[in-house]
PDB file of C-alpha atoms in Angstrom:
ATOM      1  CA  MET E1186       7.805 -11.850 -25.278  1.00  0.00           C
ATOM      2  CA  LYS E1187       4.590 -10.398 -23.886  1.00  0.00           C
ATOM      3  CA  PRO E1188       4.595  -7.478 -21.626  1.00  0.00           C
ATOM      4  CA  ILE E1189       5.973  -8.228 -18.020  1.00  0.00           C
ATOM      5  CA  ALA E1190       3.068  -8.182 -15.448  1.00  0.00           C
ATOM      6  CA  PHE E1191       3.717  -6.141 -12.366  1.00  0.00           C
ATOM      7  CA  THR E1192       1.597  -6.543  -9.051  1.00  0.00           C
ATOM      8  CA  ILE E1193       2.620  -2.980  -8.269  1.00  0.00           C
ATOM      9  CA  ASP E1194       1.817   0.170 -10.424  1.00  0.00           C
ATOM     10  CA  TYR E1195       4.928   1.879 -11.741  1.00  0.00           C
ATOM     11  CA  SER E1196       2.963   3.177 -14.758  1.00  0.00           C
ATOM     12  CA  SER E1197       4.604   6.629 -14.252  1.00  0.00           C
ATOM     13  CA  SER E1198       7.865   5.214 -15.464  1.00  0.00           C
ATOM     14  CA  LYS E1199       8.646   5.600 -19.027  1.00  0.00           C
ATOM     15  CA  HIS E1200      10.753   2.290 -18.681  1.00  0.00           C
ATOM     16  CA  PHE E1201       7.672   0.517 -17.363  1.00  0.00           C
ATOM     17  CA  GLN E1202       5.362   1.737 -19.951  1.00  0.00           C
ATOM     18  CA  GLU E1203       7.664   0.470 -22.600  1.00  0.00           C
ATOM     19  CA  GLN E1204       8.138  -3.236 -21.167  1.00  0.00           C
ATOM     20  CA  ALA E1205       5.358  -3.896 -18.540  1.00  0.00           C
ATOM     21  CA  TYR E1206       1.803  -3.501 -17.425  1.00  0.00           C
ATOM     22  CA  PHE E1207       0.196  -3.263 -14.098  1.00  0.00           C
ATOM     23  CA  ALA E1208      -1.744  -6.425 -13.249  1.00  0.00           C
ATOM     24  CA  GLY E1209      -4.467  -4.602 -11.229  1.00  0.00           C
ATOM     25  CA  ILE E1210      -4.139  -6.238  -7.984  1.00  0.00           C
ATOM     26  CA  PRO E1211      -6.119  -4.517  -5.014  1.00  0.00           C
ATOM     27  CA  THR E1212      -4.269  -2.312  -2.564  1.00  0.00           C
ATOM     28  CA  ALA E1213      -7.100  -1.197  -0.333  1.00  0.00           C
ATOM     29  CA  HIS E1214      -6.449  -4.393   2.051  1.00  0.00           C
ATOM     30  CA  ARG E1215     -10.049  -4.911   2.597  1.00  0.00           C
ATOM     31  CA  PRO E1216     -11.016  -8.204   4.321  1.00  0.00           C
ATOM     32  CA  LEU E1217     -11.220 -10.197   1.104  1.00  0.00           C
ATOM     33  CA  ASP E1218      -8.037  -8.840  -0.494  1.00  0.00           C
ATOM     34  CA  SER E1219      -5.856 -11.405   0.777  1.00  0.00           C
ATOM     35  CA  ALA E1220      -7.802 -14.159  -1.222  1.00  0.00           C
ATOM     36  CA  ARG E1221      -8.065 -11.820  -4.170  1.00  0.00           C
ATOM     37  CA  TRP E1222      -4.121 -11.298  -4.176  1.00  0.00           C
ATOM     38  CA  PHE E1223      -3.510 -15.146  -3.709  1.00  0.00           C
ATOM     39  CA  TRP E1224      -5.881 -16.001  -6.736  1.00  0.00           C
ATOM     40  CA  ARG E1225      -4.701 -13.173  -8.955  1.00  0.00           C
ATOM     41  CA  ILE E1226      -0.983 -14.182  -8.590  1.00  0.00           C
ATOM     42  CA  LEU E1227      -1.953 -17.740  -9.484  1.00  0.00           C
ATOM     43  CA  LYS E1228      -3.813 -16.696 -12.524  1.00  0.00           C
ATOM     44  CA  LEU E1229      -1.127 -14.392 -13.499  1.00  0.00           C
ATOM     45  CA  ALA E1230       1.320 -17.048 -13.188  1.00  0.00           C
ATOM     46  CA  TRP E1231      -0.701 -19.454 -15.375  1.00  0.00           C
ATOM     47  CA  THR E1232      -1.219 -17.019 -18.238  1.00  0.00           C
ATOM     48  CA  GLU E1233       2.009 -14.878 -18.269  1.00  0.00           C
ATOM     49  CA  GLU E1234       5.697 -15.567 -19.105  1.00  0.00           C
ATOM     50  CA  VAL E1235       7.132 -13.000 -16.527  1.00  0.00           C
ATOM     51  CA  LEU E1236       5.792 -11.909 -13.374  1.00  0.00           C
ATOM     52  CA  LEU E1237       7.182  -9.131 -10.842  1.00  0.00           C
ATOM     53  CA  VAL E1238       5.662  -9.704  -7.349  1.00  0.00           C
ATOM     54  CA  ASP E1239       5.981  -6.819  -5.065  1.00  0.00           C
ATOM     55  CA  ASN E1240       5.436  -7.724  -1.373  1.00  0.00           C
ATOM     56  CA  GLU E1241       5.307  -4.187  -0.094  1.00  0.00           C
ATOM     57  CA  THR E1242       1.721  -3.535  -1.479  1.00  0.00           C
ATOM     58  CA  ALA E1243       0.396  -6.985  -0.319  1.00  0.00           C
ATOM     59  CA  PRO E1244      -1.801  -7.446   2.656  1.00  0.00           C
ATOM     60  CA  SER E1245       0.183  -8.154   6.001  1.00  0.00           C
ATOM     61  CA  SER E1246      -1.224 -11.808   5.778  1.00  0.00           C
ATOM     62  CA  HIS E1247       1.336 -12.307   2.923  1.00  0.00           C
ATOM     63  CA  PRO E1248      -0.944 -14.006   0.230  1.00  0.00           C
ATOM     64  CA  GLU E1249       1.929 -13.572  -2.195  1.00  0.00           C
ATOM     65  CA  LEU E1250       4.151 -16.113  -0.121  1.00  0.00           C
ATOM     66  CA  PHE E1251       1.242 -18.625  -0.013  1.00  0.00           C
ATOM     67  CA  ALA E1252       0.671 -18.203  -3.737  1.00  0.00           C
ATOM     68  CA  LEU E1253       4.408 -18.475  -4.650  1.00  0.00           C
ATOM     69  CA  ALA E1254       4.546 -21.752  -2.575  1.00  0.00           C
ATOM     70  CA  HIS E1255       1.767 -22.987  -4.509  1.00  0.00           C
ATOM     71  CA  ILE E1256       3.174 -22.113  -7.745  1.00  0.00           C
ATOM     72  CA  GLY E1257       6.471 -23.929  -6.712  1.00  0.00           C
ATOM     73  CA  LEU E1258       4.604 -27.159  -6.685  1.00  0.00           C
ATOM     74  CA  TRP E1259       3.701 -26.805 -10.270  1.00  0.00           C
ATOM     75  CA  PRO E1260       6.159 -28.448 -12.967  1.00  0.00           C
ATOM     76  CA  LYS E1261       8.723 -26.141 -14.135  1.00  0.00           C
ATOM     77  CA  GLN E1262       7.594 -25.942 -17.381  1.00  0.00           C
ATOM     78  CA  PHE E1263       4.523 -24.389 -16.343  1.00  0.00           C
ATOM     79  CA  ARG E1264       5.927 -21.846 -14.179  1.00  0.00           C
ATOM     80  CA  PRO E1265       6.823 -18.282 -15.396  1.00  0.00           C
ATOM     81  CA  ALA E1266      10.077 -16.348 -14.541  1.00  0.00           C
ATOM     82  CA  ILE E1267       9.250 -14.691 -11.326  1.00  0.00           C
ATOM     83  CA  VAL E1268      11.116 -11.804  -9.753  1.00  0.00           C
ATOM     84  CA  LEU E1269      10.117 -11.230  -5.898  1.00  0.00           C
ATOM     85  CA  THR E1270      10.943  -7.699  -4.782  1.00  0.00           C
ATOM     86  CA  GLY E1271       9.753  -5.042  -1.927  1.00  0.00           C
ATOM     87  CA  ASP E1272      10.798  -4.557   1.528  1.00  0.00           C
ATOM     88  CA  MET E1273      11.291  -8.121   1.969  1.00  0.00           C
ATOM     89  CA  TYR E1274      10.467  -9.577   5.504  1.00  0.00           C
ATOM     90  CA  GLN E1275      11.145  -8.727   9.262  1.00  0.00           C
ATOM     91  CA  GLN E1276      12.334 -11.681  11.324  1.00  0.00           C
ATOM     92  CA  ARG E1277      10.011 -12.661  14.166  1.00  0.00           C
ATOM     93  CA  LYS E1278      10.554 -14.944  17.131  1.00  0.00           C
ATOM     94  CA  GLY E1279       8.968 -18.301  18.238  1.00  0.00           C
ATOM     95  CA  PHE E1280       6.480 -20.248  16.334  1.00  0.00           C
ATOM     96  CA  VAL E1281       5.577 -17.459  13.894  1.00  0.00           C
ATOM     97  CA  GLY E1282       9.053 -16.820  12.991  1.00  0.00           C
ATOM     98  CA  TRP E1283       9.587 -20.541  12.457  1.00  0.00           C
ATOM     99  CA  LEU E1284       6.449 -20.665  10.335  1.00  0.00           C
ATOM    100  CA  ALA E1285       7.481 -17.566   8.098  1.00  0.00           C
ATOM    101  CA  LYS E1286      11.012 -19.106   7.496  1.00  0.00           C
ATOM    102  CA  GLN E1287       9.329 -22.223   6.116  1.00  0.00           C
ATOM    103  CA  LEU E1288       6.939 -20.511   4.030  1.00  0.00           C
ATOM    104  CA  ILE E1289       9.533 -18.113   2.662  1.00  0.00           C
ATOM    105  CA  HIS E1290      11.712 -20.982   1.860  1.00  0.00           C
ATOM    106  CA  LEU E1291       8.756 -22.891  -0.008  1.00  0.00           C
ATOM    107  CA  ALA E1292       7.963 -19.670  -1.980  1.00  0.00           C
ATOM    108  CA  ASP E1293      11.397 -19.371  -3.085  1.00  0.00           C
ATOM    109  CA  ARG E1294      11.140 -22.654  -5.007  1.00  0.00           C
ATOM    110  CA  SER E1295       8.995 -20.492  -7.754  1.00  0.00           C
ATOM    111  CA  VAL E1296      11.205 -17.389  -7.589  1.00  0.00           C
ATOM    112  CA  THR E1297      13.769 -16.993 -10.222  1.00  0.00           C
ATOM    113  CA  LEU E1298      15.533 -13.957  -8.588  1.00  0.00           C
ATOM    114  CA  HIS E1299      15.053 -11.834  -5.651  1.00  0.00           C
ATOM    115  CA  ALA E1300      15.356  -8.073  -6.151  1.00  0.00           C
ATOM    116  CA  ILE E1301      16.958  -6.845  -2.556  1.00  0.00           C
ATOM    117  CA  ARG E1302      17.029  -3.213  -1.607  1.00  0.00           C
ATOM    118  CA  THR E1303      20.159  -2.946   0.721  1.00  0.00           C
ATOM    119  CA  THR E1304      23.462  -4.711   0.994  1.00  0.00           C
ATOM    120  CA  LYS E1305      22.629  -5.472   4.725  1.00  0.00           C
ATOM    121  CA  GLU E1306      19.553  -7.545   3.396  1.00  0.00           C
ATOM    122  CA  MET E1307      21.829  -9.030   0.864  1.00  0.00           C
ATOM    123  CA  ARG E1308      23.988 -10.423   3.690  1.00  0.00           C
ATOM    124  CA  LEU E1309      21.196 -11.381   5.932  1.00  0.00           C
ATOM    125  CA  PHE E1310      18.601 -12.888   3.627  1.00  0.00           C
ATOM    126  CA  PRO E1311      20.370 -16.242   2.869  1.00  0.00           C
ATOM    127  CA  THR E1312      20.762 -17.097   6.523  1.00  0.00           C
ATOM    128  CA  LEU E1313      17.508 -15.655   7.996  1.00  0.00           C
ATOM    129  CA  TRP E1314      15.453 -17.371   5.126  1.00  0.00           C
ATOM    130  CA  ASN E1315      17.485 -20.216   3.934  1.00  0.00           C
ATOM    131  CA  ILE E1316      17.722 -18.796   0.529  1.00  0.00           C
ATOM    132  CA  ASN E1317      20.426 -19.412  -2.027  1.00  0.00           C
ATOM    133  CA  ALA E1318      22.590 -16.245  -2.162  1.00  0.00           C
ATOM    134  CA  ASP E1319      23.198 -16.778  -5.843  1.00  0.00           C
ATOM    135  CA  LYS E1320      19.404 -15.983  -6.507  1.00  0.00           C
ATOM    136  CA  LEU E1321      19.876 -12.454  -4.856  1.00  0.00           C
ATOM    137  CA  ARG E1322      20.313  -9.093  -6.881  1.00  0.00           C
ATOM    138  CA  HIS E1323      20.885  -5.654  -5.370  1.00  0.00           C
ATOM    139  CA  CYS E1324      18.273  -3.332  -6.529  1.00  0.00           C
ATOM    140  CA  PRO E1325      18.504   0.012  -4.559  1.00  0.00           C
ATOM    141  CA  TYR E1326      15.290   1.772  -3.741  1.00  0.00           C
ATOM    142  CA  TYR E1327      14.473   5.343  -4.645  1.00  0.00           C
ATOM    143  CA  PHE E1328      13.073   8.548  -3.416  1.00  0.00           C
ATOM    144  CA  LYS E1329      10.183  10.404  -5.288  1.00  0.00           C
ATOM    145  CA  ILE E1330       9.199  14.135  -4.645  1.00  0.00           C
ATOM    146  CA  ASP E1331       6.322  15.052  -6.586  1.00  0.00           C
ATOM    147  CA  ASN E1332       5.981  19.075  -7.775  1.00  0.00           C
ATOM    148  CA  GLY E1333       3.308  19.282  -4.975  1.00  0.00           C
ATOM    149  CA  ASP E1334       6.015  18.440  -2.244  1.00  0.00           C
ATOM    150  CA  LEU E1335       7.842  21.537  -3.250  1.00  0.00           C
ATOM    151  CA  GLU E1336       6.668  24.949  -2.375  1.00  0.00           C
ATOM    152  CA  GLU E1337       6.729  27.741  -5.114  1.00  0.00           C
ATOM    153  CA  HIS E1338       8.284  30.059  -2.701  1.00  0.00           C
ATOM    154  CA  GLU E1339      10.598  28.196  -0.481  1.00  0.00           C
ATOM    155  CA  SER E1340      10.186  28.665   3.196  1.00  0.00           C
ATOM    156  CA  PRO E1341      13.357  29.576   5.028  1.00  0.00           C
ATOM    157  CA  GLU E1342      15.151  27.055   7.099  1.00  0.00           C
ATOM    158  CA  GLU E1343      14.303  27.164  10.787  1.00  0.00           C
ATOM    159  CA  ASP E1344      16.324  25.975  13.877  1.00  0.00           C
ATOM    160  CA  PHE E1345      14.285  22.878  14.700  1.00  0.00           C
ATOM    161  CA  ILE E1346      14.954  19.085  14.572  1.00  0.00           C
ATOM    162  CA  PHE E1347      12.559  16.957  12.581  1.00  0.00           C
ATOM    163  CA  ALA E1348      11.887  13.203  13.024  1.00  0.00           C
ATOM    164  CA  GLY E1349       8.775  11.454  11.082  1.00  0.00           C
ATOM    165  CA  GLY E1350       7.353   8.101  10.412  1.00  0.00           C
ATOM    166  CA  ASN E1351       5.792   5.144  12.280  1.00  0.00           C
ATOM    167  CA  THR E1352       7.297   2.012  10.507  1.00  0.00           C
ATOM    168  CA  TYR E1353       9.943   0.399  12.850  1.00  0.00           C
ATOM    169  CA  ARG E1354      10.735   3.468  14.509  1.00  0.00           C
ATOM    170  CA  ASN E1355      12.044   3.985  18.080  1.00  0.00           C
ATOM    171  CA  TYR E1356      11.697   7.580  19.546  1.00  0.00           C
ATOM    172  CA  ALA E1357      12.320   6.903  23.127  1.00  0.00           C
ATOM    173  CA  PRO E1358      16.131   7.446  23.060  1.00  0.00           C
ATOM    174  CA  LEU E1359      15.918  10.467  20.798  1.00  0.00           C
ATOM    175  CA  VAL E1360      13.016  11.963  23.108  1.00  0.00           C
ATOM    176  CA  GLU E1361      15.359  11.735  26.079  1.00  0.00           C
ATOM    177  CA  ALA E1362      18.250  13.354  23.891  1.00  0.00           C
ATOM    178  CA  ALA E1363      15.911  16.043  23.150  1.00  0.00           C
ATOM    179  CA  LYS E1364      15.169  16.789  26.847  1.00  0.00           C
ATOM    180  CA  ALA E1365      19.083  17.919  26.947  1.00  0.00           C
ATOM    181  CA  PHE E1366      18.313  20.690  24.619  1.00  0.00           C
ATOM    182  CA  PRO E1367      15.600  22.877  25.859  1.00  0.00           C
ATOM    183  CA  GLU E1368      16.601  25.685  23.678  1.00  0.00           C
ATOM    184  CA  ILE E1369      16.088  23.629  20.345  1.00  0.00           C
ATOM    185  CA  LYS E1370      12.442  22.771  19.046  1.00  0.00           C
ATOM    186  CA  PHE E1371      11.813  19.156  18.337  1.00  0.00           C
ATOM    187  CA  VAL E1372       8.975  17.887  16.085  1.00  0.00           C
ATOM    188  CA  PHE E1373       7.926  14.214  16.027  1.00  0.00           C
ATOM    189  CA  ALA E1374       5.484  13.330  13.231  1.00  0.00           C
ATOM    190  CA  THR E1375       4.287   9.940  14.722  1.00  0.00           C
ATOM    191  CA  THR E1376       1.548   8.383  16.689  1.00  0.00           C
ATOM    192  CA  LEU E1377       4.157   6.091  18.553  1.00  0.00           C
ATOM    193  CA  ILE E1378       4.866   8.562  21.305  1.00  0.00           C
ATOM    194  CA  LYS E1379       2.312   8.456  24.123  1.00  0.00           C
ATOM    195  CA  ASP E1380       1.424  11.024  26.516  1.00  0.00           C
ATOM    196  CA  ALA E1381       2.706  13.653  24.193  1.00  0.00           C
ATOM    197  CA  GLU E1382       0.906  16.455  26.111  1.00  0.00           C
ATOM    198  CA  GLU E1383       3.270  15.713  29.127  1.00  0.00           C
ATOM    199  CA  LEU E1384       6.458  16.292  26.964  1.00  0.00           C
ATOM    200  CA  PRO E1385       8.443  19.688  27.697  1.00  0.00           C
ATOM    201  CA  GLN E1386       7.132  22.484  25.648  1.00  0.00           C
ATOM    202  CA  HIS E1387       9.929  22.471  23.144  1.00  0.00           C
ATOM    203  CA  ILE E1388       9.095  19.124  22.001  1.00  0.00           C
ATOM    204  CA  GLN E1389       6.031  18.645  19.970  1.00  0.00           C
ATOM    205  CA  ALA E1390       4.671  15.019  18.785  1.00  0.00           C
ATOM    206  CA  GLY E1391       1.581  13.695  16.905  1.00  0.00           C
ATOM    207  CA  PRO E1392       0.314  12.841  13.559  1.00  0.00           C
ATOM    208  CA  ILE E1393       0.387  15.587  10.687  1.00  0.00           C
ATOM    209  CA  SER E1394      -0.710  15.699   7.118  1.00  0.00           C
ATOM    210  CA  HIS E1395       1.533  14.735   4.336  1.00  0.00           C
ATOM    211  CA  GLU E1396       1.870  18.580   3.540  1.00  0.00           C
ATOM    212  CA  GLU E1397       2.931  19.331   6.904  1.00  0.00           C
ATOM    213  CA  TYR E1398       5.447  16.458   6.821  1.00  0.00           C
ATOM    214  CA  MET E1399       7.024  17.600   3.760  1.00  0.00           C
ATOM    215  CA  HIS E1400       7.161  21.274   4.882  1.00  0.00           C
ATOM    216  CA  ASN E1401       8.916  20.025   8.037  1.00  0.00           C
ATOM    217  CA  LEU E1402      11.322  17.957   5.961  1.00  0.00           C
ATOM    218  CA  ARG E1403      12.311  20.903   3.754  1.00  0.00           C
ATOM    219  CA  THR E1404      12.563  23.502   6.492  1.00  0.00           C
ATOM    220  CA  ALA E1405      14.004  21.728   9.407  1.00  0.00           C
ATOM    221  CA  LYS E1406      17.813  22.378  10.388  1.00  0.00           C
ATOM    222  CA  VAL E1407      18.294  18.664  10.929  1.00  0.00           C
ATOM    223  CA  ASN E1408      16.199  15.595  10.043  1.00  0.00           C
ATOM    224  CA  ILE E1409      16.600  12.353  11.976  1.00  0.00           C
ATOM    225  CA  VAL E1410      15.311   8.964  10.888  1.00  0.00           C
ATOM    226  CA  ALA E1411      15.078   6.757  14.371  1.00  0.00           C
ATOM    227  CA  ILE E1412      14.832   3.045  13.190  1.00  0.00           C
ATOM    228  CA  ARG E1413      14.608   0.722  15.919  1.00  0.00           C
ATOM    229  CA  ARG E1414      17.350  -1.925  16.503  1.00  0.00           C
ATOM    230  CA  ARG E1415      17.254  -5.525  15.058  1.00  0.00           C
ATOM    231  CA  VAL E1416      15.491  -4.592  11.971  1.00  0.00           C
ATOM    232  CA  THR E1417      16.167  -7.150   9.252  1.00  0.00           C
ATOM    233  CA  ARG E1418      14.308  -5.565   6.330  1.00  0.00           C
ATOM    234  CA  ALA E1419      14.761  -2.235   4.308  1.00  0.00           C
ATOM    235  CA  VAL E1420      12.901   0.692   5.997  1.00  0.00           C
ATOM    236  CA  GLY E1421      13.091   4.495   5.811  1.00  0.00           C
ATOM    237  CA  GLU E1422      14.723   4.975   2.618  1.00  0.00           C
ATOM    238  CA  GLN E1423      12.026   7.240   1.418  1.00  0.00           C
ATOM    239  CA  THR E1424      12.551   9.611   4.326  1.00  0.00           C
ATOM    240  CA  PHE E1425      16.276   9.715   4.440  1.00  0.00           C
ATOM    241  CA  LEU E1426      16.794  10.059   0.721  1.00  0.00           C
ATOM    242  CA  LYS E1427      14.304  12.901   0.446  1.00  0.00           C
ATOM    243  CA  SER E1428      16.012  14.670   3.372  1.00  0.00           C
ATOM    244  CA  MET E1429      19.428  14.160   1.809  1.00  0.00           C
ATOM    245  CA  TRP E1430      18.219  15.291  -1.573  1.00  0.00           C
ATOM    246  CA  LEU E1431      16.959  18.597   0.113  1.00  0.00           C
ATOM    247  CA  HIS E1432      20.413  19.455   1.373  1.00  0.00           C
ATOM    248  CA  LYS E1433      19.659  18.500   4.773  1.00  0.00           C
ATOM    249  CA  PRO E1434      22.048  17.048   7.390  1.00  0.00           C
ATOM    250  CA  THR E1435      20.608  13.781   7.832  1.00  0.00           C
ATOM    251  CA  VAL E1436      21.016  11.395  10.968  1.00  0.00           C
ATOM    252  CA  VAL E1437      19.972   7.682  10.600  1.00  0.00           C
ATOM    253  CA  THR E1438      20.282   4.972  13.070  1.00  0.00           C
ATOM    254  CA  ASP E1439      22.517   1.973  11.657  1.00  0.00           C
ATOM    255  CA  GLU E1440      19.757  -0.414  11.090  1.00  0.00           C
ATOM    256  CA  SER E1441      18.167   0.443   8.007  1.00  0.00           C
ATOM    257  CA  GLY E1442      20.867  -0.124   5.370  1.00  0.00           C
ATOM    258  CA  ALA E1443      21.638   3.690   5.411  1.00  0.00           C
ATOM    259  CA  ARG E1444      25.343   3.017   4.986  1.00  0.00           C
ATOM    260  CA  ASP E1445      24.530   2.174   1.306  1.00  0.00           C
ATOM    261  CA  HIS E1446      23.733   5.889   0.752  1.00  0.00           C
ATOM    262  CA  ILE E1447      25.603   7.654   3.607  1.00  0.00           C
ATOM    263  CA  GLU E1448      29.140   8.179   4.326  1.00  0.00           C
ATOM    264  CA  ASP E1449      29.398   8.886   8.183  1.00  0.00           C
ATOM    265  CA  ARG E1450      30.135  12.598   8.823  1.00  0.00           C
ATOM    266  CA  LYS E1451      30.916  12.928   5.033  1.00  0.00           C
ATOM    267  CA  SER E1452      27.227  12.941   3.497  1.00  0.00           C
ATOM    268  CA  GLY E1453      25.195  12.383   6.857  1.00  0.00           C
ATOM    269  CA  PHE E1454      25.429  10.794  10.205  1.00  0.00           C
ATOM    270  CA  ILE E1455      25.093   7.153  11.145  1.00  0.00           C
ATOM    271  CA  VAL E1456      24.372   6.644  14.855  1.00  0.00           C
ATOM    272  CA  ASP E1457      23.664   3.527  17.076  1.00  0.00           C
ATOM    273  CA  GLY E1458      20.380   4.955  18.237  1.00  0.00           C
ATOM    274  CA  SER E1459      21.626   5.631  21.873  1.00  0.00           C
ATOM    275  CA  VAL E1460      20.844   8.744  23.860  1.00  0.00           C
ATOM    276  CA  GLU E1461      24.543   9.455  24.119  1.00  0.00           C
ATOM    277  CA  GLN E1462      25.163   9.427  20.312  1.00  0.00           C
ATOM    278  CA  TYR E1463      21.987  11.441  19.643  1.00  0.00           C
ATOM    279  CA  ILE E1464      23.323  14.038  22.026  1.00  0.00           C
ATOM    280  CA  GLU E1465      26.923  14.106  20.555  1.00  0.00           C
ATOM    281  CA  VAL E1466      25.616  14.513  17.017  1.00  0.00           C
ATOM    282  CA  ILE E1467      22.877  17.197  17.878  1.00  0.00           C
ATOM    283  CA  GLN E1468      25.772  19.235  19.834  1.00  0.00           C
ATOM    284  CA  TRP E1469      28.085  19.120  16.887  1.00  0.00           C
ATOM    285  CA  LEU E1470      25.323  20.216  14.346  1.00  0.00           C
ATOM    286  CA  PHE E1471      24.213  23.100  16.393  1.00  0.00           C
ATOM    287  CA  ASP E1472      27.794  24.350  17.192  1.00  0.00           C
ATOM    288  CA  GLU E1473      28.231  27.690  15.252  1.00  0.00           C
ATOM    289  CA  GLY E1474      31.857  26.751  14.917  1.00  0.00           C
ATOM    290  CA  ASN E1475      30.887  23.901  12.292  1.00  0.00           C
ATOM    291  CA  ARG E1476      28.522  25.834  10.222  1.00  0.00           C
ATOM    292  CA  LYS E1477      30.666  25.344   7.028  1.00  0.00           C
ATOM    293  CA  GLU E1478      31.146  21.814   7.680  1.00  0.00           C
ATOM    294  CA  VAL E1479      27.494  21.198   8.246  1.00  0.00           C
ATOM    295  CA  LYS E1480      26.612  23.041   5.003  1.00  0.00           C
ATOM    296  CA  ALA E1481      29.177  21.065   3.275  1.00  0.00           C
ATOM    297  CA  ILE E1482      27.589  17.857   4.556  1.00  0.00           C
ATOM    298  CA  GLY E1483      24.349  18.857   3.276  1.00  0.00           C
ATOM    299  CA  GLU E1484      25.586  19.557  -0.249  1.00  0.00           C
ATOM    300  CA  ALA E1485      27.402  16.050  -0.152  1.00  0.00           C
ATOM    301  CA  ALA E1486      24.067  14.492   0.910  1.00  0.00           C
ATOM    302  CA  HIS E1487      22.438  15.911  -2.248  1.00  0.00           C
ATOM    303  CA  GLU E1488      24.901  14.579  -4.515  1.00  0.00           C
ATOM    304  CA  ALA E1489      24.836  11.070  -2.776  1.00  0.00           C
ATOM    305  CA  ALA E1490      21.030  10.920  -2.982  1.00  0.00           C
ATOM    306  CA  SER E1491      20.552  12.130  -6.572  1.00  0.00           C
ATOM    307  CA  PRO E1492      21.235   9.003  -8.394  1.00  0.00           C
ATOM    308  CA  TYR E1493      18.407   7.070  -6.584  1.00  0.00           C
ATOM    309  CA  THR E1494      15.560   8.305  -8.838  1.00  0.00           C
ATOM    310  CA  PHE E1495      12.246   6.190  -9.590  1.00  0.00           C
ATOM    311  CA  ASP E1496      13.350   5.859 -13.214  1.00  0.00           C
ATOM    312  CA  ASN E1497      16.671   4.543 -12.065  1.00  0.00           C
ATOM    313  CA  HIS E1498      15.071   2.084  -9.666  1.00  0.00           C
ATOM    314  CA  VAL E1499      12.593   0.720 -12.448  1.00  0.00           C
ATOM    315  CA  ALA E1500      15.374   0.292 -15.048  1.00  0.00           C
ATOM    316  CA  ASN E1501      17.295  -1.583 -12.456  1.00  0.00           C
ATOM    317  CA  LEU E1502      14.322  -3.737 -11.729  1.00  0.00           C
ATOM    318  CA  LEU E1503      13.757  -4.343 -15.395  1.00  0.00           C
ATOM    319  CA  GLY E1504      17.342  -5.423 -15.859  1.00  0.00           C
ATOM    320  CA  ILE E1505      16.978  -8.000 -13.003  1.00  0.00           C
ATOM    321  CA  ILE E1506      14.072  -9.263 -14.780  1.00  0.00           C
ATOM    322  CA  ASP E1507      15.799  -9.718 -18.194  1.00  0.00           C
ATOM    323  CA  GLU E1508      18.271 -11.660 -16.177  1.00  0.00           C
ATOM    324  CA  ALA E1509      15.547 -13.851 -14.619  1.00  0.00           C
ATOM    325  CA  VAL E1510      14.174 -14.546 -18.096  1.00  0.00           C
ATOM    326  CA  GLN E1511      17.433 -15.827 -19.339  1.00  0.00           C
ATOM    327  CA  LEU E1512      18.128 -17.967 -16.254  1.00  0.00           C
ATOM    328  CA  HIS E1513      14.473 -19.238 -16.587  1.00  0.00           C
ATOM    329  CA  THR E1514      14.783 -20.293 -20.190  1.00  0.00           C
ATOM    330  CA  THR E1515      18.307 -21.727 -19.904  1.00  0.00           C
ATOM    331  CA  PRO E1516      17.962 -25.707 -19.563  1.00  0.00           C
TER     332      PRO E1516
END
């Protein structure tokens, strides 16, 4: 069998180097990149035996779905084995939502298996997108910390709370909760909080560099990942898994599939995203009487996150691809 064509560059993985190659699809998302994605996937499907399509790196117009729907019209003997992976898709309302469901269902005809990141998505995917559950395989996501993300001389932990990211975040309840703790510094790394200059002095909000982001993630006493409600796709794993690996007490809203990684009040905290629950958890974490338990939760978080490495993710993905090849070649 020829090497597996990937639409995402995983060339830093030894497993990838042995079995696959990067198909060189553009990721800059310039105006014509949607068309380039569409035609590139069609060409790969025509020339390759096995194809992994990653939707996370595709333009927001989802040319990968249009290409897969087109491939689904080909006679089966001309189609390759295809695995679709990525952060999958957020449900939308109205006509756009209906159209997305039809398109995903049409694209599924050419997909041999779907590699799904979270067990929550595994439950939702068949109903939301009218996909056969037998075609779903669980492939947990990973965290990746480069050497440049770690300081040569680690900075001491500080008594502040850090929350960052823009994708599907909801900071309003957390900002309200922060106002109840004027003695604690809160740092929000996001562009989503409007009128940040009008916030109380102990609350900072605004965009920061990647280096500052990682510094805050390492040195905060607590990290919070505030995912908004009713999210139907995986989101936030890189942030909360990095935080956990760094031995940090990590608070995540119950929307992102975090329960796959966090045992509530054992290796982290799962909250409903309400002001009341944020206040309750923050009070507990900053109570001096709970210091030993807080430290133990940080240690448990590190252990829980450690298996979710980049190489393990790629190995799992290649295992799913092997199964897809077997299914595709079975009469």
